[in-house]
Each structure stands twice: as structure tokens, then as C-alpha cells.
């Protein structure tokens, strides 16, 4: 464990490289899990948050090409 | 929730002649080359078949096909295997080319057609939202882009200025 910001950034990059190198099927299963988690988190957000400025206001919307 | 099941359903739809071809784009497409990043939906770019006697193309056949197989409609999405799937026509020459040059990838025995990394990166540059820029940066940092192919795509689709601006903003030490 180190508090050196360079070491921290490098370890983050290494983790991302490791994840990217996993087999596609495994990465798609991770997407399934991430989506379930994201939906659970969104479901708990309080209504007051609706005034917060954000790029994508709704989970499902049409996208410009 | 099973994204592989969605891919299988789309392959069947292609095999049954409902669509001429398809390719996975967006965040799910990027996952074939990068680390997975949370996303809520699946973007499928398709070549629609026009109805006999009509010049108009419609996604209705896709909706009908998937609904008959248990899919449900949710706004502009069809929910298949728990995933909201959006079927998009190629709205720009770049996306048209991306769809034409998409590649087959094997997902544990299931074939998936996906945009090339270079096209995904170019589409992200063209779309230009914050999350698209972040995705483009991931592509650059991961070193998965073929520089020559990427530059050629940028030149063909008039994206060189946008790329220079992106380079200045995100890849240069001096802003």
C-alpha cells in the first residue's frame, strides 16, 4: 500500500488493463452484474435529486446518432 | 438478466430474415475491447428491411418478432432477457460504414457482430457527449486502436478538426 499518487494511478491503470484483457463472455457477465447494481442504486435515489444538473436526465431515452 | 441471450435472439432474427444485418455499438460494443463500464441499455445498429411495396423502413417487424418471443416494449426500447435494447438505423455515413465493416466475435460459442474499435472510437468522437469523450479516452489509453485505420476514418468523415480539439483537451500536457 502506498500513498504515492503515481503508484496509485499506475495500479488503477493496471487493474483496468487486467479487466480489459478478460474473455469477452466474462466481461459481458460483468456488464449484467453492473447493470443490476446500477438499477438498484438508481432506485434508491431520492426525488430531490431531480434538480441536479446532469447530462442524461432519464435512464431510457432516444439518442442522437 | 443475460446479455448473451439478447445476442442469440438478434442472431436468430437475422437468420430469420427480419433484419439484413446488425452490429453492437455503444458501451456494450466497447466492452469487446475495453474494461466493462456500467450501462443501462444495449445499442444495436441494424439495416432494416423495407416492407414490400414501400420505400419506408420501419422497426415494426423487429418489435413484432421480439414481442412474439417474450420481449416487451418500454418506450423506444424492446426489453429482451432483462436488457432494454434500442434498434438504431445508421443515421450518418460514419455509422453506415461502421455497420458495413463490423466484425464477428465469438462469445463462448455465440457469434456477435460488433463495430471495430476504430469505428467505436470515431463514433464517440462524432457524438461528443462527456461520456463519449471518456470512452474515446479509454480507447486511446488502452492502446487498442490501429492508428492508421483510425486516422483514415477521421479523414473520410471530416473528423480531423474534432480529433485535434480532443487531443488538445485531453492528450496534451499544455492546454
Short mmCIF file of C-alpha atoms in Angstrom, two decimals:
data_model
loop_
_atom_site.label_atom_id
_atom_site.label_comp_id
_atom_site.label_asym_id
_atom_site.label_seq_id
_atom_site.Cartn_x
_atom_site.Cartn_y
_atom_site.Cartn_z
CA UNK A 1 0.00 0.00 0.00
CA UNK A 2 1.38 3.39 -0.97
CA UNK A 3 0.12 6.97 -0.91
CA UNK A 4 2.25 7.89 -3.88
CA UNK A 5 -0.24 9.29 -6.44
CA UNK A 6 1.81 7.93 -9.35
CA UNK A 7 1.75 4.44 -7.86
CA UNK A 8 -1.99 4.72 -7.20
CA UNK A 9 -2.69 5.83 -10.79
CA UNK A 10 -0.47 3.10 -12.17
CA UNK A 11 -2.23 0.43 -10.12
CA UNK A 12 -5.59 1.71 -11.36
CA UNK A 13 -4.35 1.51 -14.95
CA UNK A 14 -3.05 -1.99 -14.31
CA UNK A 15 -6.42 -3.09 -12.93
CA UNK A 16 -8.22 -1.64 -15.98
CA UNK A 17 -5.79 -3.44 -18.30
CA UNK A 18 -6.40 -6.68 -16.43
CA UNK A 19 -10.18 -6.26 -16.70
CA UNK A 20 -9.95 -5.36 -20.39
CA UNK A 21 -7.89 -8.48 -21.06
CA UNK A 22 -10.54 -10.85 -19.64
CA UNK A 23 -12.51 -13.01 -22.07
CA UNK A 24 -15.42 -11.19 -23.74
CA UNK A 25 -18.03 -13.56 -22.26
CA UNK A 26 -16.75 -12.84 -18.77
CA UNK A 27 -16.82 -9.09 -19.44
CA UNK A 28 -20.41 -9.35 -20.68
CA UNK A 29 -21.37 -11.18 -17.48
CA UNK A 30 -19.78 -8.31 -15.56
CA UNK A 31 -21.96 -5.90 -17.58
CA UNK A 32 -25.04 -7.88 -16.49
CA UNK A 33 -23.96 -7.55 -12.87
CA UNK A 34 -23.04 -3.87 -13.21
CA UNK A 35 -26.42 -3.07 -14.74
CA UNK A 36 -28.27 -4.80 -11.92
CA UNK A 37 -26.26 -2.85 -9.38
CA UNK A 38 -26.76 0.45 -11.24
CA UNK A 39 -30.54 -0.09 -11.31
CA UNK A 40 -30.59 -0.88 -7.60
CA UNK A 41 -28.65 2.32 -6.83
CA UNK A 42 -30.86 4.45 -9.10
CA UNK A 43 -33.97 3.06 -7.48
CA UNK A 44 -32.82 4.39 -4.11
CA UNK A 45 -32.13 7.93 -5.27
CA UNK A 46 -34.37 10.49 -3.62
CA UNK A 47 -36.68 12.67 -5.73
CA UNK A 48 -34.98 15.87 -4.57
CA UNK A 49 -32.12 14.99 -6.85
CA UNK A 50 -34.23 15.87 -9.90
CA UNK A 51 -32.97 19.47 -9.78
CA UNK A 52 -29.38 18.41 -10.16
CA UNK A 53 -27.83 19.39 -13.47
CA UNK A 54 -26.85 16.31 -15.40
CA UNK A 55 -26.16 15.31 -18.94
CA UNK A 56 -28.64 12.44 -19.12
CA UNK A 57 -31.81 13.11 -17.20
CA UNK A 58 -33.57 9.79 -17.80
CA UNK A 59 -32.33 6.20 -17.91
CA UNK A 60 -34.12 5.41 -21.16
CA UNK A 61 -34.22 7.98 -23.92
CA UNK A 62 -33.62 8.25 -27.62
CA UNK A 63 -30.07 9.07 -28.57
CA UNK A 64 -28.82 11.36 -31.28
CA UNK A 65 -26.66 9.49 -33.73
CA UNK B 1 -30.53 -10.62 -17.00
CA UNK B 2 -28.32 -12.14 -19.67
CA UNK B 3 -26.77 -10.14 -22.46
CA UNK B 4 -25.70 -13.30 -24.28
CA UNK B 5 -29.35 -14.26 -24.59
CA UNK B 6 -30.02 -10.91 -26.28
CA UNK B 7 -27.24 -11.57 -28.78
CA UNK B 8 -28.66 -15.01 -29.52
CA UNK B 9 -32.14 -13.52 -30.11
CA UNK B 10 -30.71 -10.95 -32.53
CA UNK B 11 -28.76 -13.64 -34.39
CA UNK B 12 -31.98 -15.62 -34.79
CA UNK B 13 -33.75 -12.52 -36.03
CA UNK B 14 -31.01 -12.05 -38.61
CA UNK B 15 -31.21 -15.73 -39.59
CA UNK B 16 -34.98 -15.45 -39.99
CA UNK B 17 -34.51 -12.52 -42.36
CA UNK B 18 -36.15 -9.85 -40.21
CA UNK B 19 -33.05 -7.68 -40.45
CA UNK B 20 -30.33 -7.70 -43.10
CA UNK B 21 -27.51 -7.19 -40.68
CA UNK B 22 -26.65 -5.77 -37.28
CA UNK B 23 -23.76 -4.62 -35.17
CA UNK B 24 -23.40 -3.88 -31.49
CA UNK B 25 -22.30 -0.33 -30.70
CA UNK B 26 -22.18 1.91 -27.64
CA UNK B 27 -20.88 0.85 -24.25
CA UNK B 28 -21.58 -2.84 -24.82
CA UNK B 29 -19.67 -2.71 -28.12
CA UNK B 30 -16.77 -1.01 -26.34
CA UNK B 31 -16.70 -3.86 -23.78
CA UNK B 32 -15.42 -6.18 -26.52
CA UNK B 33 -12.18 -4.12 -26.49
CA UNK B 34 -12.04 -2.36 -23.11
CA UNK B 35 -12.84 -2.99 -19.47
CA UNK B 36 -16.59 -3.23 -18.78
CA UNK B 37 -18.28 0.04 -17.82
CA UNK B 38 -21.81 0.12 -16.37
CA UNK B 39 -24.50 0.78 -18.93
CA UNK B 40 -28.26 0.58 -18.83
CA UNK B 41 -29.09 -0.31 -22.39
CA UNK B 42 -27.85 -2.06 -25.48
CA UNK B 43 -27.47 -0.20 -28.79
CA UNK B 44 -27.96 -2.39 -31.83
CA UNK B 45 -27.41 -0.78 -35.20
CA UNK B 46 -29.39 -2.51 -37.90
CA UNK B 47 -30.00 -2.49 -41.58
CA UNK B 48 -33.77 -2.52 -41.79
CA UNK B 49 -35.60 -4.44 -44.45
CA UNK B 50 -38.11 -2.26 -46.26
CA UNK B 51 -41.67 -3.54 -46.37
CA UNK B 52 -42.74 -4.98 -49.72
CA UNK B 53 -44.21 -2.20 -51.87
CA UNK B 54 -42.88 0.52 -49.57
CA UNK B 55 -39.76 2.63 -49.69
CA UNK B 56 -40.07 3.36 -45.99
CA UNK B 57 -38.20 1.29 -43.48
CA UNK B 58 -39.77 0.51 -40.16
CA UNK B 59 -38.62 -1.23 -36.99
CA UNK B 60 -42.12 -2.70 -36.58
CA UNK B 61 -41.10 -6.15 -37.84
CA UNK B 62 -38.33 -6.25 -35.24
CA UNK B 63 -40.74 -5.30 -32.46
CA UNK B 64 -43.32 -7.85 -33.61
CA UNK B 65 -40.69 -10.59 -33.89
CA UNK B 66 -39.26 -10.00 -30.43
CA UNK B 67 -42.64 -9.46 -28.78
CA UNK B 68 -43.75 -12.84 -30.13
CA UNK B 69 -40.73 -14.32 -28.34
CA UNK B 70 -41.37 -12.76 -24.96
CA UNK B 71 -39.88 -9.29 -25.45
CA UNK B 72 -41.77 -6.33 -24.01
CA UNK B 73 -41.94 -2.76 -25.23
CA UNK B 74 -40.70 0.05 -22.99
CA UNK B 75 -40.86 3.35 -24.86
CA UNK B 76 -38.47 3.08 -27.77
CA UNK B 77 -36.84 0.00 -26.28
CA UNK B 78 -37.61 -3.67 -26.51
CA UNK B 79 -36.73 -5.42 -23.29
CA UNK B 80 -35.11 -8.78 -24.06
CA UNK B 81 -33.68 -11.01 -21.32
CA UNK B 82 -33.90 -8.09 -18.90
CA UNK B 83 -31.98 -5.68 -21.15
CA UNK B 84 -33.59 -2.67 -22.83
CA UNK B 85 -32.44 -2.89 -26.44
CA UNK B 86 -32.59 0.05 -28.81
CA UNK B 87 -32.51 -0.63 -32.53
CA UNK B 88 -30.94 2.22 -34.42
CA UNK B 89 -30.69 2.84 -38.14
CA UNK B 90 -27.29 4.06 -39.40
CA UNK B 91 -28.02 7.79 -39.28
CA UNK B 92 -24.68 9.07 -40.55
CA UNK B 93 -22.22 7.90 -43.23
CA UNK B 94 -19.79 7.06 -40.42
CA UNK B 95 -22.27 4.73 -38.70
CA UNK B 96 -23.22 3.27 -42.07
CA UNK B 97 -19.56 2.42 -42.67
CA UNK B 98 -19.19 1.10 -39.11
CA UNK B 99 -22.12 -1.24 -39.69
CA UNK B 100 -20.72 -2.42 -43.01
CA UNK B 101 -17.23 -3.08 -41.61
CA UNK B 102 -18.32 -4.58 -38.27
CA UNK B 103 -16.53 -7.77 -37.23
CA UNK B 104 -17.67 -11.12 -35.86
CA UNK B 105 -16.59 -12.02 -32.36
CA UNK B 106 -17.09 -15.31 -30.56
CA UNK B 107 -18.75 -15.19 -27.15
CA UNK B 108 -18.47 -18.73 -25.79
CA UNK B 109 -19.89 -20.25 -28.95
CA UNK B 110 -22.30 -17.41 -29.75
CA UNK B 111 -21.34 -15.23 -32.66
CA UNK B 112 -21.71 -11.48 -32.10
CA UNK B 113 -21.25 -8.78 -34.70
CA UNK B 114 -19.64 -5.67 -33.25
CA UNK B 115 -18.24 -2.34 -34.51
CA UNK B 116 -14.46 -2.26 -34.84
CA UNK B 117 -12.61 -0.43 -32.07
CA UNK B 118 -11.65 2.32 -34.55
CA UNK B 119 -15.25 2.89 -35.58
CA UNK B 120 -16.48 2.88 -31.97
CA UNK B 121 -13.84 5.49 -31.14
CA UNK B 122 -14.74 7.63 -34.19
CA UNK B 123 -18.46 7.43 -33.41
CA UNK B 124 -17.69 8.51 -29.82
CA UNK B 125 -15.72 11.47 -31.16
CA UNK B 126 -18.55 12.42 -33.52
CA UNK B 127 -21.27 12.08 -30.85
CA UNK B 128 -19.16 14.13 -28.46
CA UNK B 129 -21.03 13.91 -25.15
CA UNK B 130 -18.94 13.80 -21.98
CA UNK B 131 -19.34 10.05 -21.65
CA UNK B 132 -18.36 9.59 -25.30
CA UNK B 133 -15.18 11.58 -24.72
CA UNK B 134 -14.43 9.43 -21.69
CA UNK B 135 -14.91 6.31 -23.82
CA UNK B 136 -12.63 7.68 -26.52
CA UNK B 137 -10.00 8.39 -23.90
CA UNK B 138 -10.29 4.79 -22.66
CA UNK B 139 -9.71 3.56 -26.22
CA UNK B 140 -6.61 5.74 -26.56
CA UNK B 141 -5.21 4.78 -23.15
CA UNK B 142 -5.85 1.09 -23.72
CA UNK B 143 -3.79 1.21 -26.91
CA UNK B 144 -6.29 -0.89 -28.85
CA UNK B 145 -6.69 1.47 -31.80
CA UNK B 146 -4.89 0.93 -35.08
CA UNK B 147 -3.65 4.50 -35.58
CA UNK B 148 -3.52 4.28 -39.38
CA UNK B 149 -7.07 2.91 -39.66
CA UNK B 150 -8.40 5.39 -37.11
CA UNK B 151 -6.82 8.36 -38.89
CA UNK B 152 -8.23 7.18 -42.22
CA UNK B 153 -11.73 7.02 -40.73
CA UNK B 154 -11.35 10.51 -39.27
CA UNK B 155 -10.23 11.85 -42.66
CA UNK B 156 -13.07 10.14 -44.56
CA UNK B 157 -15.70 11.55 -42.25
CA UNK B 158 -14.38 15.07 -41.67
CA UNK B 159 -13.48 14.47 -38.04
CA UNK B 160 -9.87 15.65 -38.10
CA UNK B 161 -10.61 19.04 -36.51
CA UNK B 162 -12.69 17.38 -33.80
CA UNK B 163 -9.79 14.99 -33.15
CA UNK B 164 -7.24 17.84 -32.93
CA UNK B 165 -9.51 19.59 -30.44
CA UNK B 166 -9.84 16.35 -28.43
CA UNK B 167 -6.07 15.91 -28.47
CA UNK B 168 -5.56 19.46 -27.21
CA UNK B 169 -8.16 19.00 -24.49
CA UNK B 170 -7.26 15.56 -23.22
CA UNK B 171 -3.97 14.29 -24.61
CA UNK B 172 -1.75 17.32 -24.38
CA UNK B 173 0.19 18.49 -21.34
CA UNK B 174 -0.33 22.09 -22.40
CA UNK B 175 -4.00 23.07 -22.87
#
